[in-house]
Amino acid sequence: MVKKLYFFILLIFSTTIVCAQNATLRGQITNTKTRERLQGATVRFDEEKHAVITDENGNYILSVAAGEYKIKVKYVGYAEFEKKIKLSPGQTVVLNITMEQKEENLQAVSVFGRLDKESEAAGRTAEKDANNITNVVTAKVMERSPDINAANVLSRVSGVTIQRNTGGSEAYAMIRGLEPRYNNTLINGVKVTSPDEKSRYVSLDVVPSDLLQKIEVSKSLLPEMEGDAIGGTINMVFKDAPDTMLIKANAQIGYSQIFLDRKFQSFSTADISSKSPLAINGDDYKAQPGDFSRSNLDFKQKTALPSAVAGLTYGNRYLDGKLGIMIADNYQNQYFGTNSQFNPVVANPQDDFKPGITDFSNLTYSNHQINNGLAVHADYIIDKRNKILFNNVFLYSYLAQARLGIDTAIVGGNGGRNGPGTGTVTDDNRSLVQKELLENFKLEGKHILSKHLLFDWAGVFSVSTKKMPDEADISINHLIKTDFTSTPDYFDGITHTWQHNNDKDEDGIANLTYKGKINDHTLELKVGGLYRHKDRFNEQDQYQLKPLAGADGGKQIYTGIENASWSVYNAKGTADYDVNNYTAFEDITAGYAEFKLSLNKLDIFGGVREENTSQGFDYATFIPTAENAVRKNYTDVLPSLQLNYKLNAKTNIRASYFKSLSRPNYYELVPYNIQGTNGTSETGNPNLKHATADNFDLRYELYPKDDEQLFISGFYKKLYDPIELELTGFGGGDITYKPTNIAPEATIEGVELVYTKYFGRIGVSANYAYIYSNVTSLKDFPDTTQKNTAVGKLESRPLQGQTKNSANASLMYRDGAHKVFVQLAYQYIGTTLSQVYNNYGYDYYHQPQSFLALSGEKGVGKHFTLFGKFNNLLNTPTTTTINNITVGRDIYKANYNIGLRYVN
Amino acid sequence: MKKNTLSLLVTGLAFVSILASCSKKESTNNITPVIPPSHPIAAGNISGFVKGTLLTGSTYTITADLTVKKGDTLAAQPGAIVVIKNDAQININGVLQVLGSQNNPVTFDSDSQQPGSWGGFACDSAQAVTIKWAHVNNTGGPDPSGDPRKSVSVAVAINVDIEDSWFTNGQDDLMGIKLAHVTILRNTIQSSGSTDGEAINLKAGVTGDVAYNVIYNQAGSGVKLETSSSVPFPQTVVNVYNNTMVANGWRRGAAEPGRGVSVGVNAIGHIYNNLMVNNYQGVDIFPDGDTKNTTYGNNLFYASAATFTDNANVVINLAANFYPSDGVGTAQTSDVISKDPLFVSFDGSFIKPNGAANPYDFHVKTGSPAIGKGNATYNADIGAYTSDGKGNKH
């Protein structure tokens, strides 16, 4: 139907005499109008299964037996090119082809179309053609960058920073300085359940970047998108079936500098029981001292093995191209560690209530993590109008972590310290094994009902579980006396904890799209809805082992775990009435209607979404002293308007407004302490309100060439009922934080710049974000008139987690002819408010950080690429200070990886 | 005439006065009406939400956690007996009023009568707490998170009045009190805590008096004063006087020795007239306490041996620990140092197990150096048993 459009062929015959039967065809494919080089176009001979895909310069090369062929070139959005060509033996033919962009067509683009979505140019095209404000990172970029998981990749996107826990084993994205709670994470466009008991979303470090086709970061929302993202939405799109057979494999090994500098602390997992004593023996059982293992508390210093990563991707089409299959598996076996120092502070009344250190605490983490990700994609093209897609993502993560801690209390406790190097020293050593499984199954269909109507639907079933069998924690103490002599070690107790949780998610999604024309202008109307039921249970069983009295009835001397003797203090465990035993649910019903009107130069996109949320929570056992059954119900109406003005073919100006929300996590509604490490705990708040925000964005986009870009954007957000962690004082003697709507509102405004340009072989990619946020809330201030009291005083400060300045800069060298690519990546994160302190004038701040990473690759032969990735070359620590006192320092050290990649 | 008249007058007056003296004095026979207790609670099993009065001579069995709601009162008459099963605890969100008598105390104990076999009084958000003449035995069983529970825990600014009672064989802290105003007088606290726990642990802005208590064989410290480490106001300000503290602080081990009295974390203590015998450490004023405003003196320290060697072969010089070197407290001229207080009976032991019997009599004999050496602002004598009879009545 679509008529072949104009094309222009330039044929240059050049003949070389080679004594070979084969002939070679090569050339470059470009856009007729813009002269853009088209990367990812498929070039094939009709009779041959073999096909090649053009490289980033649009070049292709094919080697075949001499003869007469029909050559076909396909590129999505462009008219297909066909030509007969005759090749004689030994001949090399250069055939440069230009292709004409087709008029946008629903059938071609929305339903069956497929760009080479993995190339960098595709990323730019996606950003350029998006209806909203997005940044896209493609597989090619990820392959070449020094990053092995989604977390590392995202840290290089403008306005995105990654929040890590101290052990370094969890990572969540902050977008535009907004805490992870304000953002959502999707896999293939749908939300995934999280195996973590505290977070809604999957930790980004368990998603291997090799499985990803691209990561989209949307900073403005369309009505068709879920509304619970104030900072933005991260969509991890897994790999899709290719048009021709694809085999990719890679393998790499690496080592962490930290284990060249110190040993890896390991423990035996052989005796870990997968179930707690009560779970094994029934409810009437009383746990005996012999029911608890010793070997997982016997820490040994070992030399860490190298880390290994391997990946295999296979894709092909069968049944005359009707069935597409893509299978990708990625396996990571990693050893990494952290050396961490944490010194809590409190207001020191002897020093004008300035924060003073209370404890010196040193923690060394040794992690062994195995991640395996298996992504299966299948699509079946029933006919030209109907297509069924199937996606399954299965992630498995195993973590064995040893944490050796040494803690000296300076203030309080049972210590007594009158100088440096004295006092009670507690060794707190912990081992844990954690197994996480995540399964995300999605079935979707796209059906063209008529020339103007498209119906698509999806059903999602997602389940994730986490099992933490036998987290064991031993406490040993000794006293360094004022004459610097030490007492022997005393055995102070052991805790064994079994934890298990399960999160289930069922979604139904349906959309109906109308595409037509009004006075030659394209009009798109879309309505749709979503229903999601989510439920979760959490189970915990914990046992306290108390040391038996020593020889004279006093405290037991500790001479090693093998000799320790104990009684089981709570022989019935805590399973029957543990407050961490809960069930929770969340039901979301959403509907939307939107339109897109494409005028000559202006796209107007708008609509409204309504989301109804019903959230709730029950304890396994009734607890009379606390709120037991929490139920919340609220409805949000979320309008959105996006304007995209196409100044010319290479320039867009976008403006957008949207309203969005952030829901509290399940556990945050529960009025009970969740004990943390380092003497801090978190308590839930049934009165916590969900946050909403008005978001305004403006962006100027310039695409000089298809892999070059310049973005300048500004944004303003006003948050209502922002949720922050407030220090609520003591709760059981600990510093306790409570999620609270501390301030009624907050404002965030910022400017972002993104710039990518190639100067021949050398490319520069840089982004910078300046973000200013303002929250005003009450803090304690020592009363100057009346001693011994504090008064409330309003203080303005940044929002928690905010970084004023963040920047990324990459210097790239690419030489297509020699297949060399080198990238030097620099990242800067400015001072960040990490925690709010309760006294006026002070807050915890992360100090500025500069990271440097180097990666490079070199093609070897036709199929192989040798690559290296070297991270954190500056050994940048994470340093936390308050009142110019360093209270925390996490050191990760550098990481080196080299590997080999194969592509057919 | 004049004389006659006078004598007649006198005689008449005398007669009248004799008559008057013969007449019966007015007597008011006030027949006290028997006021029935509010909401009498019937003897037997109780649990769940309860309010009312536990009756004299009745025995109650608490089979599961018992909760007194805000605004409700749980009262106990003299002689009420409460047996607690299944490691249950008593949650007080309203008012607790246990009023035993010297001859007829109230008793709270578990069915097993083993240390750490029931929860205790969780009064964290109570409206008032009064415990007089009561036995509270064997508290400190594990809470839902597996941690030991206190005999009495309070975390709210109310009046807490604990007098003339016995706290025996608990685990962890016996009284763990924050924010409240306390009157803790004439109690006996003994043989509590397995490897940790203070007898009286006052934190986060507690004010009031701790006096005339006998504290024997506690795992950790006798009295510990601290202000919250994270919330500096209000400060803890407590008078600790005329307590007798014997053989405390041994079971927690040399890494975290127990003290007779410790003052830390911005707390203010006024520590006088305490009698301290065979404790691991005596009075410890930590450098992080409010050392400027803390006062102390007239305390008697004694150890029945020069040194004690624990099972780790740590040799403890007892006299040097009266004011241990990790604190800033120093011996005062008003103190009585290393003089035997002459207890009526005591075997001079140091370390004893959790739940050990206390057959000793810590009254002092005539001629004791504790007599007359006290700071008269509090009492002329040192120790819980004083010659003016104001002291401990056990």
Coordinates of N, CA, C and O in Angstrom, one line a residue, chain B residues 210-266:
Chain B
V210 N 15.1 9.0 95.6 CA 15.3 7.6 95.7 C 16.0 7.4 97.1 O 17.2 7.8 97.3
A211 N 15.3 6.9 98.1 CA 15.8 6.9 99.5 C 15.4 5.7 100.3 O 14.3 5.2 100.1
Y212 N 16.2 5.3 101.2 CA 15.9 4.3 102.2 C 15.6 2.9 101.6 O 15.0 2.1 102.1
N213 N 16.2 2.7 100.3 CA 16.0 1.4 99.7 C 17.2 0.5 100.0 O 18.3 1.0 100.2
V214 N 16.9 -0.8 100.1 CA 18.0 -1.8 100.2 C 18.1 -2.5 98.8 O 17.1 -3.0 98.3
I215 N 19.3 -2.4 98.3 CA 19.5 -3.1 97.0 C 20.6 -4.1 97.1 O 21.8 -3.7 97.5
Y216 N 20.3 -5.4 96.9 CA 21.2 -6.4 97.2 C 21.4 -7.3 96.0 O 20.4 -7.7 95.3
N217 N 22.6 -7.6 95.6 CA 23.0 -8.6 94.6 C 22.3 -8.3 93.2 O 21.7 -9.2 92.6
Q218 N 22.4 -7.1 92.7 CA 21.9 -6.7 91.4 C 23.0 -7.0 90.4 O 24.2 -6.8 90.7
A219 N 22.6 -7.5 89.2 CA 23.6 -7.8 88.2 C 24.4 -6.6 87.7 O 25.6 -6.6 87.6
G220 N 23.7 -5.5 87.5 CA 24.3 -4.2 87.1 C 24.4 -3.2 88.2 O 24.8 -3.6 89.3
S221 N 24.0 -2.0 88.0 CA 24.1 -1.0 89.0 C 22.9 -0.9 89.9 O 21.8 -1.3 89.5
G222 N 23.1 -0.3 91.1 CA 22.0 -0.1 92.0 C 21.1 1.0 91.5 O 19.9 0.8 91.3
V223 N 21.7 2.2 91.3 CA 20.9 3.3 90.8 C 21.7 4.0 89.7 O 22.9 4.2 89.9
K224 N 21.1 4.1 88.5 CA 21.8 4.7 87.4 C 21.0 5.9 86.9 O 19.8 5.8 86.7
L225 N 21.7 7.1 86.8 CA 21.0 8.3 86.4 C 21.6 8.7 85.1 O 22.8 8.9 84.9
E226 N 20.7 9.0 84.1 CA 21.1 9.5 82.8 C 20.0 10.5 82.3 O 18.9 10.2 82.5
T227 N 20.4 11.4 81.5 CA 19.5 12.2 80.7 C 19.5 11.5 79.3 O 20.5 10.8 79.0
S228 N 18.5 11.6 78.5 CA 18.5 10.9 77.2 C 19.7 11.4 76.4 O 20.0 12.6 76.4
S229 N 20.3 10.5 75.7 CA 21.5 10.9 75.0 C 21.1 11.7 73.7 O 21.9 12.5 73.2
S230 N 19.9 11.5 73.3 CA 19.5 12.2 72.0 C 18.6 13.5 72.3 O 18.5 14.3 71.5
V231 N 18.0 13.5 73.5 CA 17.2 14.6 73.8 C 17.7 15.2 75.1 O 17.5 14.7 76.2
P232 N 18.5 16.3 75.1 CA 19.2 16.8 76.3 C 18.2 17.4 77.3 O 18.7 17.6 78.5
F233 N 17.0 17.8 77.0 CA 16.1 18.4 77.9 C 14.8 17.6 78.0 O 14.4 17.1 77.0
P234 N 14.2 17.5 79.2 CA 14.7 18.0 80.5 C 15.8 17.1 81.0 O 15.9 16.0 80.6
Q235 N 16.6 17.7 81.9 CA 17.7 16.9 82.5 C 17.1 16.0 83.6 O 16.1 16.3 84.2
T236 N 17.8 14.9 83.9 CA 17.4 14.1 85.0 C 18.1 14.7 86.3 O 19.3 14.9 86.3
V237 N 17.3 14.9 87.3 CA 17.8 15.5 88.6 C 17.2 14.7 89.7 O 16.0 14.7 89.9
V238 N 18.0 13.9 90.4 CA 17.4 13.0 91.4 C 18.3 13.0 92.7 O 19.5 13.1 92.6
N239 N 17.6 13.0 93.8 CA 18.3 12.9 95.1 C 18.4 11.4 95.4 O 17.4 10.7 95.5
V240 N 19.6 10.9 95.6 CA 19.8 9.5 96.0 C 20.4 9.5 97.4 O 21.6 9.8 97.5
Y241 N 19.6 9.1 98.4 CA 20.2 9.2 99.7 C 19.7 8.1 100.6 O 18.6 7.5 100.4
N242 N 20.5 7.7 101.6 CA 20.2 6.7 102.6 C 19.7 5.4 102.0 O 18.8 4.8 102.5
N243 N 20.4 5.0 100.9 CA 20.2 3.6 100.4 C 21.3 2.7 100.9 O 22.4 3.1 101.1
T244 N 21.0 1.5 101.2 CA 22.0 0.5 101.5 C 22.1 -0.4 100.3 O 21.2 -1.0 99.8
M245 N 23.4 -0.5 99.8 CA 23.6 -1.3 98.6 C 24.7 -2.3 98.8 O 25.9 -1.9 99.2
V246 N 24.4 -3.5 98.7 CA 25.3 -4.6 99.0 C 25.5 -5.6 97.9 O 24.5 -6.0 97.3
A247 N 26.8 -5.9 97.6 CA 27.1 -6.9 96.6 C 26.5 -6.7 95.2 O 25.9 -7.7 94.7
N248 N 26.5 -5.5 94.7 CA 26.0 -5.3 93.4 C 27.0 -5.2 92.3 O 28.2 -4.8 92.6
G249 N 26.6 -5.5 91.1 CA 27.5 -5.1 89.9 C 28.4 -6.2 89.5 O 29.3 -6.0 88.6
W250 N 28.3 -7.4 90.0 CA 29.3 -8.5 89.7 C 28.9 -9.3 88.4 O 29.8 -9.7 87.7
R251 N 27.7 -9.6 88.3 CA 27.3 -10.6 87.2 C 27.5 -10.0 85.8 O 27.4 -10.7 84.8
R252 N 27.6 -8.7 85.6 CA 27.7 -8.1 84.3 C 29.2 -8.2 83.8 O 29.5 -7.9 82.6
G253 N 30.1 -8.6 84.7 CA 31.5 -8.8 84.2 C 32.3 -7.6 84.2 O 31.8 -6.5 84.3
A254 N 33.6 -7.8 84.1 CA 34.6 -6.7 84.2 C 34.6 -5.7 83.1 O 35.1 -4.6 83.2
A255 N 34.0 -6.1 81.9 CA 33.9 -5.2 80.8 C 32.9 -4.1 81.0 O 33.0 -3.0 80.4
E256 N 31.9 -4.4 81.8 CA 30.9 -3.4 82.1 C 30.5 -3.5 83.5 O 29.4 -4.0 83.9
P257 N 31.4 -3.1 84.4 CA 31.2 -3.3 85.9 C 29.9 -2.6 86.3 O 29.6 -1.5 85.8
G258 N 29.2 -3.1 87.3 CA 28.1 -2.4 87.9 C 28.5 -1.5 89.0 O 29.6 -1.7 89.6
R259 N 27.7 -0.5 89.3 CA 28.1 0.5 90.3 C 27.0 0.6 91.4 O 25.8 0.2 91.1
G260 N 27.3 1.1 92.5 CA 26.3 1.4 93.5 C 25.4 2.5 92.9 O 24.2 2.3 92.7
V261 N 26.0 3.6 92.6 CA 25.3 4.7 91.9 C 26.2 5.2 90.8 O 27.4 5.4 91.0
S262 N 25.6 5.4 89.6 CA 26.3 6.1 88.6 C 25.5 7.3 88.0 O 24.3 7.3 88.0
V263 N 26.3 8.3 87.7 CA 25.7 9.5 87.1 C 26.3 9.8 85.8 O 27.6 10.0 85.7
G264 N 25.6 9.7 84.7 CA 26.1 9.9 83.3 C 25.2 10.8 82.5 O 24.1 11.2 82.9
V265 N 25.6 11.0 81.2 CA 24.8 11.7 80.2 C 24.0 12.8 80.7 O 22.8 12.8 80.8
N266 N 24.7 13.9 81.2 CA 24.0 15.1 81.5 C 23.0 15.1 82.6 O 22.2 15.9 82.7

